[in-house]
PDB file of C-alpha atoms in Angstrom:
ATOM      1  CA  MET A  20     -12.319  14.385 -23.587  1.00  0.00           C
ATOM      2  CA  ALA A  21      -9.801  15.303 -20.895  1.00  0.00           C
ATOM      3  CA  PRO A  22     -10.580  14.085 -17.375  1.00  0.00           C
ATOM      4  CA  SER A  23     -12.135  16.674 -15.047  1.00  0.00           C
ATOM      5  CA  LYS A  24      -9.521  15.964 -12.371  1.00  0.00           C
ATOM      6  CA  PRO A  25      -5.774  15.404 -12.920  1.00  0.00           C
ATOM      7  CA  ILE A  26      -4.803  11.754 -12.457  1.00  0.00           C
ATOM      8  CA  THR A  27      -1.332  12.982 -11.456  1.00  0.00           C
ATOM      9  CA  ARG A  28      -2.899  14.144  -8.175  1.00  0.00           C
ATOM     10  CA  PHE A  29      -5.138  11.140  -7.607  1.00  0.00           C
ATOM     11  CA  TRP A  30      -4.565  11.253  -3.831  1.00  0.00           C
ATOM     12  CA  GLU A  31      -6.576  14.497  -3.647  1.00  0.00           C
ATOM     13  CA  TRP A  32      -9.769  13.096  -5.139  1.00  0.00           C
ATOM     14  CA  GLY A  33      -9.555   9.301  -5.623  1.00  0.00           C
ATOM     15  CA  LYS A  34     -12.201   7.429  -3.652  1.00  0.00           C
ATOM     16  CA  ASN A  35     -10.828   3.992  -2.805  1.00  0.00           C
ATOM     17  CA  ILE A  36      -7.602   2.418  -1.633  1.00  0.00           C
ATOM     18  CA  ILE A  37      -7.753  -1.352  -2.121  1.00  0.00           C
ATOM     19  CA  CYS A  38      -4.952  -3.290  -0.423  1.00  0.00           C
ATOM     20  CA  VAL A  39      -3.973  -6.840  -1.397  1.00  0.00           C
ATOM     21  CA  GLY A  40      -2.588  -8.850   1.497  1.00  0.00           C
ATOM     22  CA  ARG A  41      -0.151 -11.794   1.485  1.00  0.00           C
ATOM     23  CA  ASN A  42       0.739 -11.346  -2.187  1.00  0.00           C
ATOM     24  CA  TYR A  43       4.398 -12.271  -1.669  1.00  0.00           C
ATOM     25  CA  ALA A  44       5.100 -15.759  -0.351  1.00  0.00           C
ATOM     26  CA  GLU A  45       8.062 -14.782   1.799  1.00  0.00           C
ATOM     27  CA  HIS A  46       6.071 -12.074   3.546  1.00  0.00           C
ATOM     28  CA  ALA A  47       3.225 -14.479   4.220  1.00  0.00           C
ATOM     29  CA  LYS A  48       5.787 -16.873   5.667  1.00  0.00           C
ATOM     30  CA  GLU A  49       7.377 -14.297   7.951  1.00  0.00           C
ATOM     31  CA  MET A  50       3.919 -13.381   9.289  1.00  0.00           C
ATOM     32  CA  LYS A  51       3.157 -17.081   9.814  1.00  0.00           C
ATOM     33  CA  ASN A  52       0.198 -16.915   7.431  1.00  0.00           C
ATOM     34  CA  THR A  53      -0.899 -19.547   4.939  1.00  0.00           C
ATOM     35  CA  LEU A  54      -0.670 -18.680   1.243  1.00  0.00           C
ATOM     36  CA  PRO A  55      -3.992 -17.448  -0.191  1.00  0.00           C
ATOM     37  CA  THR A  56      -5.724 -19.287  -3.021  1.00  0.00           C
ATOM     38  CA  GLU A  57      -7.537 -16.116  -4.035  1.00  0.00           C
ATOM     39  CA  PRO A  58      -6.555 -12.500  -3.412  1.00  0.00           C
ATOM     40  CA  LEU A  59      -7.122 -11.327   0.163  1.00  0.00           C
ATOM     41  CA  PHE A  60      -7.944  -7.632   0.200  1.00  0.00           C
ATOM     42  CA  PHE A  61      -9.122  -4.889   2.534  1.00  0.00           C
ATOM     43  CA  LEU A  62      -9.815  -1.170   2.229  1.00  0.00           C
ATOM     44  CA  LYS A  63      -8.249   2.001   3.555  1.00  0.00           C
ATOM     45  CA  PRO A  64     -10.135   5.332   3.521  1.00  0.00           C
ATOM     46  CA  SER A  65      -8.819   7.993   1.173  1.00  0.00           C
ATOM     47  CA  SER A  66      -8.047  10.079   4.287  1.00  0.00           C
ATOM     48  CA  ALA A  67      -5.204   7.588   4.922  1.00  0.00           C
ATOM     49  CA  TYR A  68      -3.097   9.245   2.228  1.00  0.00           C
ATOM     50  CA  VAL A  69      -0.137  11.316   3.342  1.00  0.00           C
ATOM     51  CA  ARG A  70       2.416  13.019   1.164  1.00  0.00           C
ATOM     52  CA  GLU A  71       6.141  13.643   1.526  1.00  0.00           C
ATOM     53  CA  GLY A  72       6.750  16.604   3.800  1.00  0.00           C
ATOM     54  CA  SER A  73       4.131  15.517   6.327  1.00  0.00           C
ATOM     55  CA  PRO A  74       4.767  12.885   9.018  1.00  0.00           C
ATOM     56  CA  ILE A  75       3.497   9.342   9.394  1.00  0.00           C
ATOM     57  CA  VAL A  76       1.661   9.498  12.748  1.00  0.00           C
ATOM     58  CA  ARG A  77       1.586   6.387  14.928  1.00  0.00           C
ATOM     59  CA  PRO A  78      -1.856   6.345  16.559  1.00  0.00           C
ATOM     60  CA  TYR A  79      -2.182   6.655  20.308  1.00  0.00           C
ATOM     61  CA  TYR A  80      -3.340   3.041  20.697  1.00  0.00           C
ATOM     62  CA  CYS A  81      -0.485   1.481  18.723  1.00  0.00           C
ATOM     63  CA  HIS A  82       2.785   0.281  20.250  1.00  0.00           C
ATOM     64  CA  LYS A  83       4.056  -1.724  17.239  1.00  0.00           C
ATOM     65  CA  LEU A  84       3.819   0.229  13.991  1.00  0.00           C
ATOM     66  CA  HIS A  85       5.098  -1.734  10.958  1.00  0.00           C
ATOM     67  CA  HIS A  86       6.075  -0.531   7.502  1.00  0.00           C
ATOM     68  CA  GLU A  87       5.044  -2.416   4.350  1.00  0.00           C
ATOM     69  CA  VAL A  88       6.355  -1.054   1.036  1.00  0.00           C
ATOM     70  CA  GLU A  89       4.154  -1.761  -1.970  1.00  0.00           C
ATOM     71  CA  LEU A  90       3.644  -0.934  -5.632  1.00  0.00           C
ATOM     72  CA  GLY A  91       0.408   0.982  -6.129  1.00  0.00           C
ATOM     73  CA  VAL A  92      -1.620   0.669  -9.319  1.00  0.00           C
ATOM     74  CA  VAL A  93      -3.581   3.818 -10.226  1.00  0.00           C
ATOM     75  CA  ILE A  94      -6.830   3.176 -12.064  1.00  0.00           C
ATOM     76  CA  GLY A  95      -7.469   5.444 -15.040  1.00  0.00           C
ATOM     77  CA  LYS A  96     -11.003   4.472 -16.042  1.00  0.00           C
ATOM     78  CA  ARG A  97     -13.923   2.690 -14.466  1.00  0.00           C
ATOM     79  CA  ALA A  98     -13.496  -1.085 -14.247  1.00  0.00           C
ATOM     80  CA  GLN A  99     -16.288  -3.448 -13.412  1.00  0.00           C
ATOM     81  CA  GLU A 100     -16.157  -7.218 -14.067  1.00  0.00           C
ATOM     82  CA  VAL A 101     -13.098  -6.736 -16.244  1.00  0.00           C
ATOM     83  CA  PRO A 102     -11.489  -9.839 -17.757  1.00  0.00           C
ATOM     84  CA  GLN A 103      -7.746 -10.277 -17.188  1.00  0.00           C
ATOM     85  CA  ALA A 104      -6.992  -9.741 -20.864  1.00  0.00           C
ATOM     86  CA  ALA A 105      -8.452  -6.219 -20.730  1.00  0.00           C
ATOM     87  CA  ALA A 106      -7.362  -5.263 -17.199  1.00  0.00           C
ATOM     88  CA  MET A 107      -4.192  -3.287 -18.031  1.00  0.00           C
ATOM     89  CA  GLY A 108      -6.253  -1.028 -20.271  1.00  0.00           C
ATOM     90  CA  HIS A 109      -7.767   0.402 -17.116  1.00  0.00           C
ATOM     91  CA  VAL A 110      -4.390   1.358 -15.593  1.00  0.00           C
ATOM     92  CA  ALA A 111      -3.308   4.982 -15.786  1.00  0.00           C
ATOM     93  CA  GLY A 112       0.019   4.576 -13.943  1.00  0.00           C
ATOM     94  CA  TYR A 113       1.680   3.665 -10.728  1.00  0.00           C
ATOM     95  CA  ALA A 114       2.899   5.000  -7.376  1.00  0.00           C
ATOM     96  CA  LEU A 115       4.950   3.777  -4.483  1.00  0.00           C
ATOM     97  CA  CYS A 116       2.883   3.332  -1.346  1.00  0.00           C
ATOM     98  CA  LEU A 117       3.415   2.245   2.251  1.00  0.00           C
ATOM     99  CA  ASP A 118       0.801   0.184   4.033  1.00  0.00           C
ATOM    100  CA  MET A 119       1.483   1.318   7.592  1.00  0.00           C
ATOM    101  CA  THR A 120       0.065  -1.235   9.973  1.00  0.00           C
ATOM    102  CA  ALA A 121      -0.646  -1.094  13.718  1.00  0.00           C
ATOM    103  CA  ARG A 122       0.560  -4.667  14.077  1.00  0.00           C
ATOM    104  CA  ASP A 123      -0.305  -5.140  17.746  1.00  0.00           C
ATOM    105  CA  THR A 124      -3.806  -3.865  17.049  1.00  0.00           C
ATOM    106  CA  GLN A 125      -4.102  -6.140  14.037  1.00  0.00           C
ATOM    107  CA  GLU A 126      -3.166  -9.137  16.126  1.00  0.00           C
ATOM    108  CA  GLU A 127      -5.804  -8.236  18.708  1.00  0.00           C
ATOM    109  CA  CYS A 128      -8.427  -7.815  15.980  1.00  0.00           C
ATOM    110  CA  LYS A 129      -7.558 -11.198  14.457  1.00  0.00           C
ATOM    111  CA  ALA A 130      -7.824 -12.898  17.843  1.00  0.00           C
ATOM    112  CA  LYS A 131     -11.247 -11.407  18.433  1.00  0.00           C
ATOM    113  CA  GLY A 132     -12.508 -11.946  14.873  1.00  0.00           C
ATOM    114  CA  LEU A 133     -12.867  -8.177  14.345  1.00  0.00           C
ATOM    115  CA  PRO A 134     -12.246  -6.059  11.218  1.00  0.00           C
ATOM    116  CA  TRP A 135      -8.811  -4.593  10.645  1.00  0.00           C
ATOM    117  CA  THR A 136      -9.861  -0.955  10.302  1.00  0.00           C
ATOM    118  CA  LEU A 137      -8.100   0.226  13.498  1.00  0.00           C
ATOM    119  CA  ALA A 138      -4.907  -1.469  12.343  1.00  0.00           C
ATOM    120  CA  LYS A 139      -4.941  -0.420   8.700  1.00  0.00           C
ATOM    121  CA  GLY A 140      -7.185   2.599   8.192  1.00  0.00           C
ATOM    122  CA  PHE A 141      -5.924   5.306  10.526  1.00  0.00           C
ATOM    123  CA  SER A 142      -4.897   8.729   9.201  1.00  0.00           C
ATOM    124  CA  THR A 143      -1.481   8.734   7.506  1.00  0.00           C
ATOM    125  CA  SER A 144      -1.517   4.953   7.097  1.00  0.00           C
ATOM    126  CA  CYS A 145      -0.967   5.252   3.357  1.00  0.00           C
ATOM    127  CA  PRO A 146       2.095   7.362   2.472  1.00  0.00           C
ATOM    128  CA  VAL A 147       2.163   7.793  -1.292  1.00  0.00           C
ATOM    129  CA  SER A 148       4.743   8.964  -3.848  1.00  0.00           C
ATOM    130  CA  ASP A 149       4.342  11.052  -6.947  1.00  0.00           C
ATOM    131  CA  PHE A 150       2.410   9.584  -9.854  1.00  0.00           C
ATOM    132  CA  ILE A 151       4.335   7.507 -12.382  1.00  0.00           C
ATOM    133  CA  PRO A 152       2.760   7.459 -15.840  1.00  0.00           C
ATOM    134  CA  LYS A 153       2.087   4.012 -17.319  1.00  0.00           C
ATOM    135  CA  GLU A 154       4.379   4.779 -20.223  1.00  0.00           C
ATOM    136  CA  LYS A 155       7.397   4.917 -17.911  1.00  0.00           C
ATOM    137  CA  VAL A 156       6.833   1.327 -16.672  1.00  0.00           C
ATOM    138  CA  PRO A 157       7.053  -1.140 -19.565  1.00  0.00           C
ATOM    139  CA  ASP A 158       6.421  -4.072 -17.229  1.00  0.00           C
ATOM    140  CA  PRO A 159       5.146  -3.495 -13.660  1.00  0.00           C
ATOM    141  CA  HIS A 160       6.093  -7.097 -12.832  1.00  0.00           C
ATOM    142  CA  GLN A 161       9.767  -6.326 -13.341  1.00  0.00           C
ATOM    143  CA  LEU A 162      10.365  -3.662 -10.695  1.00  0.00           C
ATOM    144  CA  LYS A 163      12.542  -3.620  -7.631  1.00  0.00           C
ATOM    145  CA  ILE A 164      11.064  -1.926  -4.547  1.00  0.00           C
ATOM    146  CA  TRP A 165      12.916  -1.232  -1.342  1.00  0.00           C
ATOM    147  CA  LEU A 166      12.631   0.470   2.033  1.00  0.00           C
ATOM    148  CA  LYS A 167      15.196   1.747   4.517  1.00  0.00           C
ATOM    149  CA  VAL A 168      14.751   2.898   8.134  1.00  0.00           C
ATOM    150  CA  ASN A 169      17.384   5.388   9.352  1.00  0.00           C
ATOM    151  CA  GLY A 170      19.543   4.318   6.398  1.00  0.00           C
ATOM    152  CA  GLU A 171      19.309   0.591   7.129  1.00  0.00           C
ATOM    153  CA  LEU A 172      17.807  -1.578   4.397  1.00  0.00           C
ATOM    154  CA  ARG A 173      14.758  -3.393   5.760  1.00  0.00           C
ATOM    155  CA  GLN A 174      12.774  -4.466   2.699  1.00  0.00           C
ATOM    156  CA  GLU A 175      13.809  -5.294  -0.817  1.00  0.00           C
ATOM    157  CA  GLY A 176      11.840  -7.300  -3.348  1.00  0.00           C
ATOM    158  CA  HIS A 177      10.900  -7.728  -6.981  1.00  0.00           C
ATOM    159  CA  THR A 178       7.339  -7.418  -8.225  1.00  0.00           C
ATOM    160  CA  SER A 179       7.910 -10.570 -10.290  1.00  0.00           C
ATOM    161  CA  ALA A 180       7.451 -12.455  -7.005  1.00  0.00           C
ATOM    162  CA  MET A 181       3.789 -11.503  -6.644  1.00  0.00           C
ATOM    163  CA  ILE A 182       1.525 -14.520  -6.198  1.00  0.00           C
ATOM    164  CA  PHE A 183      -1.338 -12.841  -8.039  1.00  0.00           C
ATOM    165  CA  SER A 184      -0.494 -10.665 -11.063  1.00  0.00           C
ATOM    166  CA  ILE A 185      -1.793  -7.123 -11.534  1.00  0.00           C
ATOM    167  CA  PRO A 186      -4.254  -8.139 -14.295  1.00  0.00           C
ATOM    168  CA  TYR A 187      -5.565 -10.995 -12.102  1.00  0.00           C
ATOM    169  CA  VAL A 188      -5.982  -8.656  -9.133  1.00  0.00           C
ATOM    170  CA  ILE A 189      -7.812  -5.996 -11.172  1.00  0.00           C
ATOM    171  CA  SER A 190     -10.105  -8.619 -12.683  1.00  0.00           C
ATOM    172  CA  TYR A 191     -10.803 -10.252  -9.297  1.00  0.00           C
ATOM    173  CA  VAL A 192     -11.411  -7.016  -7.397  1.00  0.00           C
ATOM    174  CA  SER A 193     -13.522  -5.457 -10.152  1.00  0.00           C
ATOM    175  CA  GLY A 194     -15.785  -8.485 -10.027  1.00  0.00           C
ATOM    176  CA  ILE A 195     -16.639  -7.524  -6.424  1.00  0.00           C
ATOM    177  CA  ILE A 196     -16.069  -3.755  -6.205  1.00  0.00           C
ATOM    178  CA  ALA A 197     -16.372  -1.430  -9.188  1.00  0.00           C
ATOM    179  CA  LEU A 198     -13.077   0.410  -9.548  1.00  0.00           C
ATOM    180  CA  GLU A 199     -13.262   4.126 -10.295  1.00  0.00           C
ATOM    181  CA  GLU A 200     -10.830   6.522 -11.920  1.00  0.00           C
ATOM    182  CA  GLY A 201      -8.342   7.617  -9.271  1.00  0.00           C
ATOM    183  CA  ASP A 202      -8.666   4.478  -7.147  1.00  0.00           C
ATOM    184  CA  VAL A 203      -5.439   2.759  -6.133  1.00  0.00           C
ATOM    185  CA  ILE A 204      -4.668  -0.893  -5.618  1.00  0.00           C
ATOM    186  CA  LEU A 205      -1.767  -1.716  -3.282  1.00  0.00           C
ATOM    187  CA  THR A 206      -0.340  -4.992  -4.574  1.00  0.00           C
ATOM    188  CA  GLY A 207       1.276  -6.477  -1.510  1.00  0.00           C
ATOM    189  CA  SER A 208       4.592  -6.225   0.294  1.00  0.00           C
ATOM    190  CA  PRO A 209       7.819  -8.254   0.158  1.00  0.00           C
ATOM    191  CA  GLN A 210       9.384  -9.682   3.295  1.00  0.00           C
ATOM    192  CA  GLY A 211      11.247  -7.601   5.866  1.00  0.00           C
ATOM    193  CA  VAL A 212       8.458  -5.709   7.579  1.00  0.00           C
ATOM    194  CA  SER A 213       9.494  -4.352  10.962  1.00  0.00           C
ATOM    195  CA  ALA A 214       8.608  -1.770  13.566  1.00  0.00           C
ATOM    196  CA  VAL A 215       9.373   1.939  13.460  1.00  0.00           C
ATOM    197  CA  GLN A 216       9.592   4.399  16.327  1.00  0.00           C
ATOM    198  CA  GLU A 217       8.920   8.084  16.810  1.00  0.00           C
ATOM    199  CA  LYS A 218      11.488  10.242  14.889  1.00  0.00           C
ATOM    200  CA  ASP A 219      12.602   7.317  12.656  1.00  0.00           C
ATOM    201  CA  GLU A 220      13.152   8.259   9.044  1.00  0.00           C
ATOM    202  CA  ILE A 221      11.707   5.969   6.378  1.00  0.00           C
ATOM    203  CA  GLU A 222      13.090   6.105   2.846  1.00  0.00           C
ATOM    204  CA  ALA A 223      11.566   3.985   0.135  1.00  0.00           C
ATOM    205  CA  GLY A 224      11.922   3.680  -3.620  1.00  0.00           C
ATOM    206  CA  ILE A 225      11.302   1.966  -6.906  1.00  0.00           C
ATOM    207  CA  GLU A 226      14.741   1.368  -8.436  1.00  0.00           C
ATOM    208  CA  GLY A 227      15.374   3.698 -11.357  1.00  0.00           C
ATOM    209  CA  LEU A 228      12.135   5.601 -10.950  1.00  0.00           C
ATOM    210  CA  LEU A 229      11.730   7.484  -7.640  1.00  0.00           C
ATOM    211  CA  THR A 230      12.296   7.674  -3.918  1.00  0.00           C
ATOM    212  CA  MET A 231      10.368   9.211  -1.052  1.00  0.00           C
ATOM    213  CA  ARG A 232      11.073  10.022   2.617  1.00  0.00           C
ATOM    214  CA  PHE A 233       8.871  10.278   5.678  1.00  0.00           C
ATOM    215  CA  GLN A 234       9.496  10.840   9.389  1.00  0.00           C
ATOM    216  CA  VAL A 235       7.470   9.001  12.044  1.00  0.00           C
ATOM    217  CA  ALA A 236       5.672  11.061  14.669  1.00  0.00           C
ATOM    218  CA  GLN A 237       3.530   9.962  17.625  1.00  0.00           C
ATOM    219  CA  GLN A 238      -0.061  10.882  18.379  1.00  0.00           C
ATOM    220  CA  LYS A 239       0.346  11.930  21.990  1.00  0.00           C
ATOM    221  CA  TYR A 240      -3.131  11.701  23.422  1.00  0.00           C
ATOM    222  CA  ARG A 241      -6.421  10.028  22.777  1.00  0.00           C
ATOM    223  CA  PRO A 242      -8.803  12.676  21.333  1.00  0.00           C
TER     224      PRO A 242
END
């Protein structure tokens, strides 16, 4: 039976955005973090999605907004306590995502032992590309992802460098949180994260598959 909602427009109805942190060793190193022994993950609300044509808005309380380019895995059917061997059967496709991070806010939250929601969950913190069907990606661990700011290459990495593979992440997360159709897992970012300013243009891509562009805007006032 055909799904009631089109997976190609998962950002309109998908419930959860699960983000894996520190999944590339060089990125963990540049952030002066220790390597995880199990996946570290956090959540963004679905209202964090923003599509090409609309701006990424730096929140009023943020003075250091960082880009993090990531491969997104789109879940195609419910997954709960899924073994690694069966995990890829729950994948419908992929997307390119940005995990926009209010880095100064994150540092303050870490110092105070507070959750990261202010740093990671604000509106427009998850720019997302068009849907890429699973059939177009023979091996998601053999992709090159990149990001430029105003034409300057900032991030470039290969998904083969992930510490935890996609099947491992799906199995691990689904043992804690049931994954639903339309949910997305962001699989971590390679090194090269840096700050962006108002009116900067971000271009990002998966080599041979797609690109996307966003302009950065500034939230002027506290509501």
